[in-house]
Coordinates of C-alpha atoms and ligand atoms in Angstrom, one line a residue:
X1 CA 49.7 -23.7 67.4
X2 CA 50.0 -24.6 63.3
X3 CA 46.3 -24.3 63.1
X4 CA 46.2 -24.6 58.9
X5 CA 43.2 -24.4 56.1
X6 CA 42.9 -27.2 54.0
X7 CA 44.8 -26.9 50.7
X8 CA 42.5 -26.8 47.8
X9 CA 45.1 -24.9 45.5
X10 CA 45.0 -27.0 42.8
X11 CA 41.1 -28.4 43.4
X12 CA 39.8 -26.3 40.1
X13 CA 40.7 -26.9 36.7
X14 CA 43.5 -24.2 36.0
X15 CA 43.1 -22.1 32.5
X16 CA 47.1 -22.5 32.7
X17 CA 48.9 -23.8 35.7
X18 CA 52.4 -21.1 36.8
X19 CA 55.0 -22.6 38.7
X20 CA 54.9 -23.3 41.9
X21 CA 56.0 -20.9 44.7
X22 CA 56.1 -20.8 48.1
X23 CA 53.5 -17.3 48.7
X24 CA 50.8 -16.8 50.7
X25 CA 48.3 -19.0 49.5
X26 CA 50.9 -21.9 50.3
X27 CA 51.4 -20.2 53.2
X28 CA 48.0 -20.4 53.9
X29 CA 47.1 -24.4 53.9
X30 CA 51.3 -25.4 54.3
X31 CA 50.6 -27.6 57.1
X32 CA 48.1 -29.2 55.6
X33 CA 49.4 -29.8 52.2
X34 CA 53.3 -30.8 53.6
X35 CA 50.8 -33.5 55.8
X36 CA 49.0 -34.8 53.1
X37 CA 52.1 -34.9 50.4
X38 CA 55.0 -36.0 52.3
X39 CA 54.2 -40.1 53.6
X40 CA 56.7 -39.9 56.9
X41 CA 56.5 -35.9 57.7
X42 CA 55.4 -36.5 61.0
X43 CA 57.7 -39.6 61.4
X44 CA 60.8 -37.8 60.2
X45 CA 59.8 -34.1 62.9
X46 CA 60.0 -36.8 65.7
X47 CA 63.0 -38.3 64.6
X48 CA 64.8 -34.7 64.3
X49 CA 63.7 -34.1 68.1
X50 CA 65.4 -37.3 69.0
X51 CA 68.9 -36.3 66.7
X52 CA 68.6 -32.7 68.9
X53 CA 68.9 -34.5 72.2
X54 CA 71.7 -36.6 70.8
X55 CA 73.5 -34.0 68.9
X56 CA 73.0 -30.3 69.8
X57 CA 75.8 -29.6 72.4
X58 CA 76.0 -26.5 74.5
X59 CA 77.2 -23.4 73.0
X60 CA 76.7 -24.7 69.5
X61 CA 75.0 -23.4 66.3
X62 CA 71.7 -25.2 64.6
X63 CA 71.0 -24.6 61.5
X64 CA 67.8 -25.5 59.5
X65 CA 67.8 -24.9 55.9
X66 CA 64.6 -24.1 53.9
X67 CA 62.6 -23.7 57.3
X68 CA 59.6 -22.8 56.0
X69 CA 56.5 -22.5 59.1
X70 CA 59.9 -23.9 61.9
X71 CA 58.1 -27.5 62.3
X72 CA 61.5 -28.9 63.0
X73 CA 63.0 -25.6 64.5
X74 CA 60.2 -25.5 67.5
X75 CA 61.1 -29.2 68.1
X76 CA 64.7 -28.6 68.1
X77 CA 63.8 -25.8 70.5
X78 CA 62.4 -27.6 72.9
X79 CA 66.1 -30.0 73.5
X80 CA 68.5 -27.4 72.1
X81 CA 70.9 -25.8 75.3
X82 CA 69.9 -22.6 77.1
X83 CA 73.2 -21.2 75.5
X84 CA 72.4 -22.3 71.8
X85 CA 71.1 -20.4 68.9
X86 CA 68.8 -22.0 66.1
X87 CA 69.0 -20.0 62.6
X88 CA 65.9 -20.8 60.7
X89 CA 66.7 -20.0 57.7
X90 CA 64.0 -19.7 54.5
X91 CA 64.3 -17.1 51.3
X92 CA 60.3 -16.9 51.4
X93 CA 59.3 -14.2 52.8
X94 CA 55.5 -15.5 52.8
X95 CA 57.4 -18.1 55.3
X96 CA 59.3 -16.2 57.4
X97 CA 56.4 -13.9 57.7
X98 CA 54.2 -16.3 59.0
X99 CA 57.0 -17.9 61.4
X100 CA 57.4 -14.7 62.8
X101 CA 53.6 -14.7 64.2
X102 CA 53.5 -18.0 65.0
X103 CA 56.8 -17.7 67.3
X104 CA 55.7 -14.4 68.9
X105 CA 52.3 -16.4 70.2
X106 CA 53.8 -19.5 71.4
X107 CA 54.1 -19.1 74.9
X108 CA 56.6 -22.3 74.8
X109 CA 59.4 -20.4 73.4
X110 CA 60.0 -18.3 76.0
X111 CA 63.1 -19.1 78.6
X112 CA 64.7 -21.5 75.7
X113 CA 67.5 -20.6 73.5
X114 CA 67.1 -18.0 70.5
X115 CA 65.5 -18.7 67.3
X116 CA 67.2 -16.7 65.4
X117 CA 65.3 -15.9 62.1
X118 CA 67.2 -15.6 58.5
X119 CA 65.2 -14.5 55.7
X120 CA 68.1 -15.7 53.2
X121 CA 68.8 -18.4 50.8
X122 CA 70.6 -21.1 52.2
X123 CA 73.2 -21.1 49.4
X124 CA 74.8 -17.8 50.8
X125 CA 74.5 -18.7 54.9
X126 CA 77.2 -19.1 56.3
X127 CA 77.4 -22.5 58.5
X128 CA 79.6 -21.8 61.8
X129 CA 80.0 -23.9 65.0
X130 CA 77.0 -26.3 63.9
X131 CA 76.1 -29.1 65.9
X132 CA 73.0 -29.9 63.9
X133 CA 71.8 -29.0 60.1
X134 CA 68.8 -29.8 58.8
X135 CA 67.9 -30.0 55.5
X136 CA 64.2 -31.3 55.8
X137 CA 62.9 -31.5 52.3
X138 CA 64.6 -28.7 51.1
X139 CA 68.1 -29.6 48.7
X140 CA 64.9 -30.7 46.2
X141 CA 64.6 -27.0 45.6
X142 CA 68.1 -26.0 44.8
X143 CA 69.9 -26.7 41.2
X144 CA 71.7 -30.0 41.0
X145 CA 74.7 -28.2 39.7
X146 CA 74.5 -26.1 43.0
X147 CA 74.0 -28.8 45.1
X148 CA 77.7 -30.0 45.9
X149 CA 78.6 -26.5 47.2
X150 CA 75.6 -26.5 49.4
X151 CA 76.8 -29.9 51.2
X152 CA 80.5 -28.8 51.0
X153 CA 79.7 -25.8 53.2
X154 CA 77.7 -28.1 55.3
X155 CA 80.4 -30.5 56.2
X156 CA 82.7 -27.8 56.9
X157 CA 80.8 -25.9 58.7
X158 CA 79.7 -28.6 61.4
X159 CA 81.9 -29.7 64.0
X160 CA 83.9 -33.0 64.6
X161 CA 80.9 -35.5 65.5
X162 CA 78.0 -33.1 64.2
X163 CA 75.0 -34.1 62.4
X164 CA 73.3 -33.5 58.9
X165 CA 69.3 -34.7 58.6
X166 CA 68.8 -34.5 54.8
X167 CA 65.3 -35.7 53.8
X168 CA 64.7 -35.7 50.0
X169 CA 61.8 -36.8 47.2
X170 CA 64.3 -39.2 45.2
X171 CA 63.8 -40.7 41.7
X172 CA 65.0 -44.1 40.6
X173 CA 67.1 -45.3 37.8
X174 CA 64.8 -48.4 37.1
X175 CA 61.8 -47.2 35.1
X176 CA 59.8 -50.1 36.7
X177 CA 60.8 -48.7 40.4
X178 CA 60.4 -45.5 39.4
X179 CA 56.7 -45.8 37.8
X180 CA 55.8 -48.1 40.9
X181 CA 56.9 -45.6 43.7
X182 CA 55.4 -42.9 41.6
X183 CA 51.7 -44.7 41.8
X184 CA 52.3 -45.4 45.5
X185 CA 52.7 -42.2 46.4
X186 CA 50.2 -41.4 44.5
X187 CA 47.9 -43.3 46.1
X188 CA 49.1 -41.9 49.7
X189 CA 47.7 -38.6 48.0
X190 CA 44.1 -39.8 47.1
X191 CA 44.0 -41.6 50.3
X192 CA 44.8 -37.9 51.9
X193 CA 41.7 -36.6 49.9
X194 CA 43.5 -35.0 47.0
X195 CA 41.4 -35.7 43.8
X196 CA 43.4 -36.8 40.6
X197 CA 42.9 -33.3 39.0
X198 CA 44.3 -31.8 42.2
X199 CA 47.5 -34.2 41.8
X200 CA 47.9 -33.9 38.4
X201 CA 48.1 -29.9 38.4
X202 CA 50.6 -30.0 41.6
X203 CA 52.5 -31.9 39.6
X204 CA 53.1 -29.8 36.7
X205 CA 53.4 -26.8 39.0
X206 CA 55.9 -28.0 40.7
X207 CA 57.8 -30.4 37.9
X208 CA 60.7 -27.9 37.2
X209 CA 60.8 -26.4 40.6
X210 CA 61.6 -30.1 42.3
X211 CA 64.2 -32.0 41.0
X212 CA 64.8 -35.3 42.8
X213 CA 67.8 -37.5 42.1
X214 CA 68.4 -40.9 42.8
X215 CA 69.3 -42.2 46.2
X216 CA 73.0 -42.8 45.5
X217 CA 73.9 -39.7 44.2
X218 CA 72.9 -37.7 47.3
X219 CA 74.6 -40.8 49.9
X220 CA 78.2 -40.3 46.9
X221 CA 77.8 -36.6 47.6
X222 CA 77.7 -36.7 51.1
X223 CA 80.7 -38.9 51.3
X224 CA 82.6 -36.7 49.2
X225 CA 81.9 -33.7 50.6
X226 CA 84.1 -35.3 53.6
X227 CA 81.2 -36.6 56.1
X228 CA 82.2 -39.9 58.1
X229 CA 79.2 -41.8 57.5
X230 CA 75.9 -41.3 55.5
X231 CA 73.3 -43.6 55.9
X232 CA 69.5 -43.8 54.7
X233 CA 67.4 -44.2 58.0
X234 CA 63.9 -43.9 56.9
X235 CA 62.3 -44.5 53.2
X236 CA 58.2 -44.3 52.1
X237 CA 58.5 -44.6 48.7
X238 CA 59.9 -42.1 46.7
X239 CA 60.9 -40.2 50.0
X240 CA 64.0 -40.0 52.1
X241 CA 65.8 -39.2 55.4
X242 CA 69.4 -39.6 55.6
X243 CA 71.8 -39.0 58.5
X244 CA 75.3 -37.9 57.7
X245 CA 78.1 -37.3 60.3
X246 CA 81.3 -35.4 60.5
Ligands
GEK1 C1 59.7 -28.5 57.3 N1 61.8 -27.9 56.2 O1 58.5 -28.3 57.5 N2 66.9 -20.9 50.3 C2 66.2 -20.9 51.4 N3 65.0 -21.5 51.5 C3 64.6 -22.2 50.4 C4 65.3 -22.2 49.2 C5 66.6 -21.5 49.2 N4 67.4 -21.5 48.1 N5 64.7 -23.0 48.3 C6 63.5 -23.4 48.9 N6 63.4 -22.9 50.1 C7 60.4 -27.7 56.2 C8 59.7 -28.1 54.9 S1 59.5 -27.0 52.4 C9 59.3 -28.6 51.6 C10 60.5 -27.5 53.7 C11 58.2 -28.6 50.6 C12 62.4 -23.1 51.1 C13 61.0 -22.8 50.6 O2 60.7 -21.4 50.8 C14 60.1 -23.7 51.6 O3 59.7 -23.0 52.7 C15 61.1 -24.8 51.9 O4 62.4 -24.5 51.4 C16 60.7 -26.2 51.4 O5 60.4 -29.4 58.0 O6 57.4 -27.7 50.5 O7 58.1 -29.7 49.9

């Protein structure tokens, strides 16, 4: 149903290269660039499907933060209770546009629970009754300083035994790791097709939009922010997936 163009963006050499947004020429070739960037996307989609059997109880709120075309939400979908709702929640409306369409001609949404779609950013949702939250490669985009509050009203928002899936780009602390990790998933981009040219101009597009931070300061947030256990269950790289529960 995602049927996407291939993302040549960034294939000619840019006079000046703006920052990166999320409009609709992303829009456009999204699944097809989050494919090619991200070593474990499809890995990490099956693995929320899986946490929404496990986790989404009936009569409880799902929340998934930074949405953008509902790759996780549709899979949630498909396990989530008859009396659930899912807020897909993303602040581009390029996004939410898009999501729109692609719900209303999915024949597999009908007779499950409502999608219900929030064209917001996540920092002002309010998290209520929540079962599951997902945060699939979305924290990245909001201000370190901001991101404490974020998780805060999280964890209070999801109820005893609920579940946060938090998937990040991280950075290391070790130069050496850091410059290694960097190369590898570099390579994982060439091997995708993306030309050096292409990877060096995404990456000063999107160098002040994405700020990763080292593994331990997103599992020391999540502990103080009051969840029971946080715990890395999938890593490629300089790329993450943790599960935290209340
Ligand atoms: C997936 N989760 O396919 N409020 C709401 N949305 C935001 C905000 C914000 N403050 N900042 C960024 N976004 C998806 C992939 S993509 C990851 C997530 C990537 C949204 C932004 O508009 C975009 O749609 C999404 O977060 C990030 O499972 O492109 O690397």
């Amino acid at each position: 149903m995602n049927r996407s163009e291939k993302d040549d963006i960034y294939s000619m050499p840019l006079s000046q290269v703006g920052s990166f947004e999320f409009d609709d020429q992303v829009v456009r070739v999204f699944p097809d660039m989050i494919a090619r960037s991200v070593p474990g996307y499809g890995s990490i989609l099956s693995v929320i499907e899986q946490l929404a059997t496990r986790y989404v109880l009936p009569g409880t709120d799902v929340y998934d933060l930074g949405c953008s075309l509902g790759a996780a939400t549709r899979l949630i979908h498909r396990k989530a209770p008859l009396d659930c709702v899912i807020h897909a929640v993303d602040n581009s409306a390029a996004m939410m546009g898009r999501l729109k369409e692609l719900l209303a001609n999915d024949p597999d949404t009908s007779g499950r629970c409502e999608i219900r779609l929030e064209q917001s950013d996540l920092r002002h949702v309010s998290i209520r009754n929540a079962s599951l939250v997902v945060l699939n490669l979305t924290l990245q985009f909001v201000p370190p300083e901001q991101r404490m509050d974020v998780i805060q009203r999280i964890c209070d928002g999801l109820l005893p035994g609920g579940a946060l899936l938090l998937s990040e780009k991280i950075c290391f602390t070790d130069p050496e790791q850091q410059r290694l990790m960097n190369d590898l998933h570099h390579d994982f981009k060439r091997a995708n097709g993306y030309s050096d040219l292409e990877i060096a101009q995404k990456r000063t597009a999107i160098e002040n939009r994405l700020i990763p931070e080292p593994l331990e300061i997103h599992l020391d947030r999540l502990r103080k922010a009051g969840f029971a256990n946080a715990a890395p269950w999938f890593q490629c790289f300089n790329f993450v997936s943790i599960l935290a529960t209340r």
